[in-house]
PDB file of C-alpha atoms and ligand atoms in Angstrom:
ATOM      1  CA  MET A 241       0.000   0.000   0.000  1.00  0.00           C
ATOM      2  CA  ALA A 242       1.023   3.641  -0.148  1.00  0.00           C
ATOM      3  CA  ALA A 243       3.291   3.943   2.862  1.00  0.00           C
ATOM      4  CA  ALA A 244       2.284   7.469   3.703  1.00  0.00           C
ATOM      5  CA  ALA A 245      -1.477   7.279   3.212  1.00  0.00           C
ATOM      6  CA  PRO A 246      -2.545  10.384   5.139  1.00  0.00           C
ATOM      7  CA  ASP A 247      -6.137   9.582   6.003  1.00  0.00           C
ATOM      8  CA  LEU A 248      -8.846   6.963   5.885  1.00  0.00           C
ATOM      9  CA  ALA A 249     -10.321   8.304   2.666  1.00  0.00           C
ATOM     10  CA  THR A 250      -6.989   7.851   0.911  1.00  0.00           C
ATOM     11  CA  ILE A 251      -6.636   4.291   2.178  1.00  0.00           C
ATOM     12  CA  ASP A 252     -10.183   3.523   1.048  1.00  0.00           C
ATOM     13  CA  ALA A 253      -9.354   4.890  -2.407  1.00  0.00           C
ATOM     14  CA  VAL A 254      -6.013   3.102  -2.783  1.00  0.00           C
ATOM     15  CA  LEU A 255      -6.979  -0.282  -1.366  1.00  0.00           C
ATOM     16  CA  PRO A 256      -9.286  -1.503  -4.189  1.00  0.00           C
ATOM     17  CA  THR A 257      -6.353  -1.358  -6.616  1.00  0.00           C
ATOM     18  CA  CYS A 258      -4.195  -3.767  -4.577  1.00  0.00           C
ATOM     19  CA  ARG A 259      -3.070  -6.991  -6.274  1.00  0.00           C
ATOM     20  CA  ALA A 260      -0.397  -8.103  -3.810  1.00  0.00           C
ATOM     21  CA  CYS A 261      -1.743 -11.616  -3.102  1.00  0.00           C
ATOM     22  CA  PRO A 262      -1.888 -13.694  -6.312  1.00  0.00           C
ATOM     23  CA  ARG A 263      -4.079 -16.468  -4.874  1.00  0.00           C
ATOM     24  CA  LEU A 264      -6.659 -14.022  -3.517  1.00  0.00           C
ATOM     25  CA  VAL A 265      -6.654 -11.863  -6.627  1.00  0.00           C
ATOM     26  CA  ALA A 266      -7.378 -14.956  -8.726  1.00  0.00           C
ATOM     27  CA  TRP A 267     -10.139 -16.150  -6.385  1.00  0.00           C
ATOM     28  CA  ARG A 268     -11.940 -12.835  -5.944  1.00  0.00           C
ATOM     29  CA  GLU A 269     -11.978 -12.306  -9.708  1.00  0.00           C
ATOM     30  CA  GLU A 270     -13.009 -15.864 -10.515  1.00  0.00           C
ATOM     31  CA  VAL A 271     -15.934 -15.613  -8.101  1.00  0.00           C
ATOM     32  CA  ALA A 272     -16.909 -12.272  -9.626  1.00  0.00           C
ATOM     33  CA  VAL A 273     -17.091 -13.819 -13.080  1.00  0.00           C
ATOM     34  CA  GLU A 274     -18.725 -17.123 -12.194  1.00  0.00           C
ATOM     35  CA  LYS A 275     -21.164 -15.606  -9.650  1.00  0.00           C
ATOM     36  CA  ARG A 276     -23.806 -17.366  -7.616  1.00  0.00           C
ATOM     37  CA  ALA A 277     -26.957 -18.122  -9.595  1.00  0.00           C
ATOM     38  CA  ALA A 278     -29.091 -15.846  -7.412  1.00  0.00           C
ATOM     39  CA  PHE A 279     -26.863 -12.879  -8.317  1.00  0.00           C
ATOM     40  CA  ARG A 280     -26.115 -13.674 -11.957  1.00  0.00           C
ATOM     41  CA  ASP A 281     -27.526 -10.328 -13.169  1.00  0.00           C
ATOM     42  CA  GLU A 282     -25.357  -8.306 -10.789  1.00  0.00           C
ATOM     43  CA  THR A 283     -21.900  -6.875 -11.383  1.00  0.00           C
ATOM     44  CA  TYR A 284     -19.663  -8.138  -8.612  1.00  0.00           C
ATOM     45  CA  TRP A 285     -17.201  -5.770  -6.937  1.00  0.00           C
ATOM     46  CA  GLY A 286     -14.438  -8.390  -7.239  1.00  0.00           C
ATOM     47  CA  ARG A 287     -11.753  -6.236  -5.601  1.00  0.00           C
ATOM     48  CA  PRO A 288     -10.379  -5.564  -2.108  1.00  0.00           C
ATOM     49  CA  VAL A 289     -13.097  -4.238   0.180  1.00  0.00           C
ATOM     50  CA  PRO A 290     -12.354  -1.011   2.084  1.00  0.00           C
ATOM     51  CA  GLY A 291     -13.310  -0.204   5.657  1.00  0.00           C
ATOM     52  CA  PHE A 292     -16.752   1.225   6.262  1.00  0.00           C
ATOM     53  CA  GLY A 293     -18.272   3.553   8.802  1.00  0.00           C
ATOM     54  CA  ASP A 294     -17.645   6.577  10.952  1.00  0.00           C
ATOM     55  CA  GLU A 295     -14.258   8.205  10.292  1.00  0.00           C
ATOM     56  CA  HIS A 296     -14.243   9.532  13.864  1.00  0.00           C
ATOM     57  CA  ALA A 297     -15.432   6.338  15.522  1.00  0.00           C
ATOM     58  CA  ARG A 298     -14.435   5.436  19.066  1.00  0.00           C
ATOM     59  CA  VAL A 299     -15.255   1.804  18.320  1.00  0.00           C
ATOM     60  CA  MET A 300     -13.567  -0.236  15.612  1.00  0.00           C
ATOM     61  CA  MET A 301     -14.905  -3.626  14.580  1.00  0.00           C
ATOM     62  CA  VAL A 302     -12.608  -6.160  12.948  1.00  0.00           C
ATOM     63  CA  GLY A 303     -13.781  -9.407  11.379  1.00  0.00           C
ATOM     64  CA  LEU A 304     -11.939 -11.839   9.128  1.00  0.00           C
ATOM     65  CA  ALA A 305     -12.297 -11.102   5.396  1.00  0.00           C
ATOM     66  CA  PRO A 306     -15.029 -10.275   2.874  1.00  0.00           C
ATOM     67  CA  ALA A 307     -17.382 -13.088   1.943  1.00  0.00           C
ATOM     68  CA  ALA A 308     -17.197 -14.322  -1.644  1.00  0.00           C
ATOM     69  CA  HIS A 309     -20.812 -13.452  -2.441  1.00  0.00           C
ATOM     70  CA  GLY A 310     -21.225 -10.794   0.259  1.00  0.00           C
ATOM     71  CA  GLY A 311     -18.584  -8.093   0.446  1.00  0.00           C
ATOM     72  CA  ASN A 312     -16.854  -9.362  -2.682  1.00  0.00           C
ATOM     73  CA  ARG A 313     -20.154  -8.886  -4.530  1.00  0.00           C
ATOM     74  CA  THR A 314     -21.370  -5.619  -3.012  1.00  0.00           C
ATOM     75  CA  GLY A 315     -18.075  -3.880  -2.216  1.00  0.00           C
ATOM     76  CA  ARG A 316     -18.979  -3.271   1.419  1.00  0.00           C
ATOM     77  CA  LEU A 317     -18.019  -5.442   4.385  1.00  0.00           C
ATOM     78  CA  PHE A 318     -20.752  -7.706   5.785  1.00  0.00           C
ATOM     79  CA  THR A 319     -23.136  -6.437   3.122  1.00  0.00           C
ATOM     80  CA  GLY A 320     -25.438  -8.777   1.261  1.00  0.00           C
ATOM     81  CA  ASP A 321     -24.866 -12.004   3.182  1.00  0.00           C
ATOM     82  CA  PRO A 322     -26.370 -13.818   6.194  1.00  0.00           C
ATOM     83  CA  SER A 323     -23.525 -12.760   8.502  1.00  0.00           C
ATOM     84  CA  GLY A 324     -24.273  -9.146   7.724  1.00  0.00           C
ATOM     85  CA  ASP A 325     -27.998  -9.611   8.205  1.00  0.00           C
ATOM     86  CA  PHE A 326     -27.323 -10.810  11.735  1.00  0.00           C
ATOM     87  CA  LEU A 327     -24.714  -8.156  12.452  1.00  0.00           C
ATOM     88  CA  PHE A 328     -26.455  -5.058  11.124  1.00  0.00           C
ATOM     89  CA  ALA A 329     -29.703  -5.892  12.903  1.00  0.00           C
ATOM     90  CA  ALA A 330     -27.693  -5.853  16.133  1.00  0.00           C
ATOM     91  CA  LEU A 331     -25.831  -2.675  15.197  1.00  0.00           C
ATOM     92  CA  HIS A 332     -29.202  -1.020  14.619  1.00  0.00           C
ATOM     93  CA  ARG A 333     -30.640  -2.257  17.919  1.00  0.00           C
ATOM     94  CA  THR A 334     -27.636  -0.909  19.784  1.00  0.00           C
ATOM     95  CA  GLY A 335     -27.564   2.496  18.133  1.00  0.00           C
ATOM     96  CA  PHE A 336     -24.605   2.161  15.773  1.00  0.00           C
ATOM     97  CA  ALA A 337     -26.477   1.710  12.482  1.00  0.00           C
ATOM     98  CA  SER A 338     -29.136   3.921  10.951  1.00  0.00           C
ATOM     99  CA  GLN A 339     -31.033   0.926   9.577  1.00  0.00           C
ATOM    100  CA  PRO A 340     -31.218  -2.791  10.385  1.00  0.00           C
ATOM    101  CA  THR A 341     -30.196  -4.046   6.950  1.00  0.00           C
ATOM    102  CA  SER A 342     -27.178  -3.632   4.682  1.00  0.00           C
ATOM    103  CA  ARG A 343     -27.909  -4.548   1.093  1.00  0.00           C
ATOM    104  CA  SER A 344     -25.641  -2.451  -1.154  1.00  0.00           C
ATOM    105  CA  ARG A 345     -23.128   0.365  -1.137  1.00  0.00           C
ATOM    106  CA  ASP A 346     -25.833   2.903  -2.011  1.00  0.00           C
ATOM    107  CA  ASP A 347     -28.576   1.794   0.387  1.00  0.00           C
ATOM    108  CA  GLY A 348     -28.182   4.874   2.590  1.00  0.00           C
ATOM    109  CA  LEU A 349     -26.881   3.025   5.629  1.00  0.00           C
ATOM    110  CA  VAL A 350     -24.860   5.189   8.016  1.00  0.00           C
ATOM    111  CA  LEU A 351     -22.771   3.972  10.936  1.00  0.00           C
ATOM    112  CA  THR A 352     -22.237   6.319  13.855  1.00  0.00           C
ATOM    113  CA  GLY A 353     -19.518   5.762  16.429  1.00  0.00           C
ATOM    114  CA  LEU A 354     -18.225   2.618  14.726  1.00  0.00           C
ATOM    115  CA  ARG A 355     -16.044   1.755  11.756  1.00  0.00           C
ATOM    116  CA  MET A 356     -15.523  -1.780  10.500  1.00  0.00           C
ATOM    117  CA  ALA A 357     -12.447  -3.266   8.882  1.00  0.00           C
ATOM    118  CA  ALA A 358     -10.825  -6.649   8.286  1.00  0.00           C
ATOM    119  CA  PRO A 359      -7.325  -8.121   8.593  1.00  0.00           C
ATOM    120  CA  VAL A 360      -7.619  -9.438   5.022  1.00  0.00           C
ATOM    121  CA  ARG A 361      -9.461  -7.353   2.420  1.00  0.00           C
ATOM    122  CA  CYS A 362      -9.963  -9.867  -0.363  1.00  0.00           C
ATOM    123  CA  ALA A 363     -12.349 -12.807  -0.216  1.00  0.00           C
ATOM    124  CA  PRO A 364     -10.328 -15.978   0.451  1.00  0.00           C
ATOM    125  CA  PRO A 365     -11.201 -19.502  -0.693  1.00  0.00           C
ATOM    126  CA  ALA A 366     -13.075 -21.329   2.097  1.00  0.00           C
ATOM    127  CA  ASN A 367     -12.871 -18.151   4.199  1.00  0.00           C
ATOM    128  CA  ALA A 368      -9.321 -19.160   5.048  1.00  0.00           C
ATOM    129  CA  PRO A 369      -6.516 -16.697   4.332  1.00  0.00           C
ATOM    130  CA  THR A 370      -2.986 -17.968   4.788  1.00  0.00           C
ATOM    131  CA  PRO A 371      -0.658 -16.457   7.404  1.00  0.00           C
ATOM    132  CA  SER A 372       1.336 -15.000   4.551  1.00  0.00           C
ATOM    133  CA  GLU A 373      -1.742 -13.260   3.117  1.00  0.00           C
ATOM    134  CA  ARG A 374      -2.622 -11.868   6.530  1.00  0.00           C
ATOM    135  CA  HIS A 375       0.908 -10.563   6.839  1.00  0.00           C
ATOM    136  CA  THR A 376       0.822  -8.974   3.395  1.00  0.00           C
ATOM    137  CA  CYS A 377      -2.514  -7.253   4.077  1.00  0.00           C
ATOM    138  CA  GLY A 378      -1.556  -6.222   7.603  1.00  0.00           C
ATOM    139  CA  PRO A 379      -0.374  -2.687   6.803  1.00  0.00           C
ATOM    140  CA  TYR A 380      -3.892  -1.649   5.770  1.00  0.00           C
ATOM    141  CA  LEU A 381      -5.348  -2.612   9.134  1.00  0.00           C
ATOM    142  CA  ALA A 382      -2.360  -1.149  10.949  1.00  0.00           C
ATOM    143  CA  ARG A 383      -2.758   2.171   9.215  1.00  0.00           C
ATOM    144  CA  GLU A 384      -6.482   2.323   9.912  1.00  0.00           C
ATOM    145  CA  LEU A 385      -5.922   1.555  13.578  1.00  0.00           C
ATOM    146  CA  ALA A 386      -3.244   4.203  13.832  1.00  0.00           C
ATOM    147  CA  ILE A 387      -5.379   6.866  12.170  1.00  0.00           C
ATOM    148  CA  LEU A 388      -8.652   6.064  13.896  1.00  0.00           C
ATOM    149  CA  ASP A 389      -7.035   5.599  17.329  1.00  0.00           C
ATOM    150  CA  PRO A 390     -10.144   3.919  18.748  1.00  0.00           C
ATOM    151  CA  ALA A 391     -10.916   3.411  22.416  1.00  0.00           C
ATOM    152  CA  VAL A 392     -12.321  -0.056  21.739  1.00  0.00           C
ATOM    153  CA  VAL A 393     -11.716  -2.733  19.134  1.00  0.00           C
ATOM    154  CA  VAL A 394     -14.479  -5.321  18.898  1.00  0.00           C
ATOM    155  CA  VAL A 395     -12.946  -8.400  17.329  1.00  0.00           C
ATOM    156  CA  LEU A 396     -15.195 -10.973  15.691  1.00  0.00           C
ATOM    157  CA  GLY A 397     -13.506 -14.349  15.942  1.00  0.00           C
ATOM    158  CA  GLY A 398     -10.101 -15.777  16.725  1.00  0.00           C
ATOM    159  CA  PHE A 399      -8.459 -14.991  13.392  1.00  0.00           C
ATOM    160  CA  GLY A 400      -9.150 -11.287  13.762  1.00  0.00           C
ATOM    161  CA  TRP A 401      -8.137 -11.425  17.420  1.00  0.00           C
ATOM    162  CA  LYS A 402      -4.658 -12.681  16.584  1.00  0.00           C
ATOM    163  CA  ALA A 403      -4.284 -10.176  13.764  1.00  0.00           C
ATOM    164  CA  VAL A 404      -5.327  -7.186  15.878  1.00  0.00           C
ATOM    165  CA  ARG A 405      -3.254  -8.335  18.834  1.00  0.00           C
ATOM    166  CA  ALA A 406      -0.147  -8.608  16.653  1.00  0.00           C
ATOM    167  CA  THR A 407      -0.782  -5.267  14.975  1.00  0.00           C
ATOM    168  CA  LEU A 408      -1.241  -3.451  18.262  1.00  0.00           C
ATOM    169  CA  ALA A 409       1.938  -5.014  19.666  1.00  0.00           C
ATOM    170  CA  GLU A 410       3.810  -3.735  16.624  1.00  0.00           C
ATOM    171  CA  GLN A 411       2.359  -0.292  17.292  1.00  0.00           C
ATOM    172  CA  GLY A 412       3.896  -0.222  20.754  1.00  0.00           C
ATOM    173  CA  TRP A 413       0.943  -1.307  22.864  1.00  0.00           C
ATOM    174  CA  HIS A 414       1.899  -3.454  25.819  1.00  0.00           C
ATOM    175  CA  VAL A 415       0.302  -6.833  25.108  1.00  0.00           C
ATOM    176  CA  PRO A 416       0.729  -9.044  28.184  1.00  0.00           C
ATOM    177  CA  ARG A 417       2.311 -12.490  28.143  1.00  0.00           C
ATOM    178  CA  PRO A 418       0.963 -15.063  28.001  1.00  0.00           C
ATOM    179  CA  ARG A 419      -0.908 -13.473  25.124  1.00  0.00           C
ATOM    180  CA  PRO A 420      -4.597 -12.766  25.862  1.00  0.00           C
ATOM    181  CA  VAL A 421      -6.728 -15.605  24.565  1.00  0.00           C
ATOM    182  CA  PHE A 422      -9.759 -15.008  22.383  1.00  0.00           C
ATOM    183  CA  GLY A 423     -13.195 -15.720  23.821  1.00  0.00           C
ATOM    184  CA  HIS A 424     -16.677 -14.314  23.607  1.00  0.00           C
ATOM    185  CA  GLY A 425     -16.808 -11.364  25.985  1.00  0.00           C
ATOM    186  CA  ALA A 426     -13.049 -11.420  26.569  1.00  0.00           C
ATOM    187  CA  GLU A 427     -11.886  -7.981  27.532  1.00  0.00           C
ATOM    188  CA  VAL A 428      -8.265  -6.867  27.578  1.00  0.00           C
ATOM    189  CA  VAL A 429      -7.151  -3.360  28.449  1.00  0.00           C
ATOM    190  CA  LEU A 430      -3.934  -2.347  26.704  1.00  0.00           C
ATOM    191  CA  THR A 431      -1.713   0.515  27.716  1.00  0.00           C
ATOM    192  CA  GLY A 432       1.378   2.121  26.283  1.00  0.00           C
ATOM    193  CA  SER A 433       4.535   0.048  26.466  1.00  0.00           C
ATOM    194  CA  ASP A 434       6.309   2.189  29.058  1.00  0.00           C
ATOM    195  CA  ALA A 435       5.763   4.978  31.550  1.00  0.00           C
ATOM    196  CA  ALA A 436       6.612   7.627  28.988  1.00  0.00           C
ATOM    197  CA  ASP A 437       3.854   6.386  26.688  1.00  0.00           C
ATOM    198  CA  ALA A 438       0.855   8.261  28.040  1.00  0.00           C
ATOM    199  CA  ARG A 439      -1.731   7.425  25.395  1.00  0.00           C
ATOM    200  CA  PRO A 440      -5.187   6.516  26.723  1.00  0.00           C
ATOM    201  CA  PRO A 441      -5.864   2.805  27.191  1.00  0.00           C
ATOM    202  CA  LEU A 442      -7.407   0.730  24.435  1.00  0.00           C
ATOM    203  CA  THR A 443      -9.735  -2.187  25.111  1.00  0.00           C
ATOM    204  CA  LEU A 444      -9.890  -5.332  23.019  1.00  0.00           C
ATOM    205  CA  LEU A 445     -13.345  -6.891  23.202  1.00  0.00           C
ATOM    206  CA  GLY A 446     -13.842 -10.406  21.885  1.00  0.00           C
ATOM    207  CA  CYS A 447     -17.029 -11.621  20.222  1.00  0.00           C
ATOM    208  CA  PHE A 448     -17.857 -14.840  18.414  1.00  0.00           C
ATOM    209  CA  HIS A 449     -17.932 -14.276  14.674  1.00  0.00           C
ATOM    210  CA  VAL A 450     -21.339 -13.624  13.138  1.00  0.00           C
ATOM    211  CA  SER A 451     -20.953 -16.441  10.611  1.00  0.00           C
ATOM    212  CA  PRO A 452     -23.917 -18.766  10.050  1.00  0.00           C
ATOM    213  CA  HIS A 453     -21.829 -21.527  11.606  1.00  0.00           C
ATOM    214  CA  ASN A 454     -22.213 -19.678  14.913  1.00  0.00           C
ATOM    215  CA  THR A 455     -25.563 -17.932  14.526  1.00  0.00           C
ATOM    216  CA  HIS A 456     -27.469 -20.923  13.110  1.00  0.00           C
ATOM    217  CA  THR A 457     -26.263 -23.176  15.891  1.00  0.00           C
ATOM    218  CA  GLY A 458     -27.054 -20.779  18.721  1.00  0.00           C
ATOM    219  CA  ARG A 459     -23.403 -20.415  19.655  1.00  0.00           C
ATOM    220  CA  LEU A 460     -23.907 -16.693  19.097  1.00  0.00           C
ATOM    221  CA  THR A 461     -27.379 -15.336  19.837  1.00  0.00           C
ATOM    222  CA  PRO A 462     -28.718 -11.823  19.194  1.00  0.00           C
ATOM    223  CA  ALA A 463     -28.675 -11.176  22.940  1.00  0.00           C
ATOM    224  CA  MET A 464     -25.014 -12.177  23.188  1.00  0.00           C
ATOM    225  CA  LEU A 465     -24.039  -9.889  20.336  1.00  0.00           C
ATOM    226  CA  ASP A 466     -26.106  -7.014  21.674  1.00  0.00           C
ATOM    227  CA  ALA A 467     -24.395  -7.349  25.048  1.00  0.00           C
ATOM    228  CA  VAL A 468     -20.945  -7.022  23.473  1.00  0.00           C
ATOM    229  CA  LEU A 469     -21.996  -4.034  21.393  1.00  0.00           C
ATOM    230  CA  ARG A 470     -23.556  -2.300  24.398  1.00  0.00           C
ATOM    231  CA  ARG A 471     -20.365  -2.914  26.337  1.00  0.00           C
ATOM    232  CA  ALA A 472     -18.417  -1.368  23.465  1.00  0.00           C
ATOM    233  CA  ARG A 473     -20.610   1.723  23.658  1.00  0.00           C
ATOM    234  CA  VAL A 474     -19.847   2.112  27.344  1.00  0.00           C
ATOM    235  CA  LEU A 475     -16.106   1.543  26.893  1.00  0.00           C
ATOM    236  CA  GLY A 476     -16.088   3.957  23.984  1.00  0.00           C
ATOM    237  CA  GLY A 477     -17.804   6.653  26.036  1.00  0.00           C
ATOM    238  CA  LEU A 478     -20.856   6.617  23.809  1.00  0.00           C
ATOM    239  CA  ASP A 479     -23.331   5.845  26.602  1.00  0.00           C
TER     240      ASP A 479
HETATM  241 FE1  SF4 B 546      -3.996  -6.577  -1.308  1.00  0.00          FE
HETATM  242 FE2  SF4 B 546      -4.904  -7.296   1.095  1.00  0.00          FE
HETATM  243 FE3  SF4 B 546      -6.123  -8.173  -1.094  1.00  0.00          FE
HETATM  244 FE4  SF4 B 546      -3.716  -9.100  -0.466  1.00  0.00          FE
HETATM  245  S1  SF4 B 546      -5.613  -9.389   0.720  1.00  0.00           S
HETATM  246  S2  SF4 B 546      -4.394  -8.434  -2.506  1.00  0.00           S
HETATM  247  S3  SF4 B 546      -2.745  -7.253   0.441  1.00  0.00           S
HETATM  248  S4  SF4 B 546      -5.971  -6.027  -0.404  1.00  0.00           S
END
């Protein structure tokens, strides 16, 4: 990416041109050509998916990667797939989203107090990026975290947890050892790495991913997700 991207808008503009991961470039474009039958009349986005939401958010949400027929189709994270249906209904109930659904980039949805991003910005085969792909995409997430400087990062799932934890450690946050383990409702307060580092604390807040694997089995219920989001509002000083 452009090493000196000065703001979120610039990152969002540069990111869709990235072709750094050959396997993911091939997959995202293949999916965009072959399409799912239900969407055969649509033009898929088929590119890296930028962050979405409030550019002054106190809460950042980090998932895994765009879904092949969700974000990779619509060009907006969690938009147009069952995971997003579950997530945006909760974001609306808890005051972050202006509407309970997210269908397309031009559906008028506005997020307030929250911005969402992902450790990997291209749809991966089987929703499984490699460690190398996560490493290659890492600077985008790192830059967004550094610019946004959130009070809270809500992390959906263990993959995102490891990615955010590593990124924050690289940015000089003191991440305790043994490393904090992901769990639903896990809460870890990070501080600057030494006494001279007086930045305000940042809280990592774990949440099971909103994938159908979790929501269809009851592992993650609407009440559980709402509780995490309400906690994020409190930690972010929004309530
Ligand atoms: Fe670029 Fe990230 Fe997509 Fe890799 S995953 S091609 S680094 S945007």
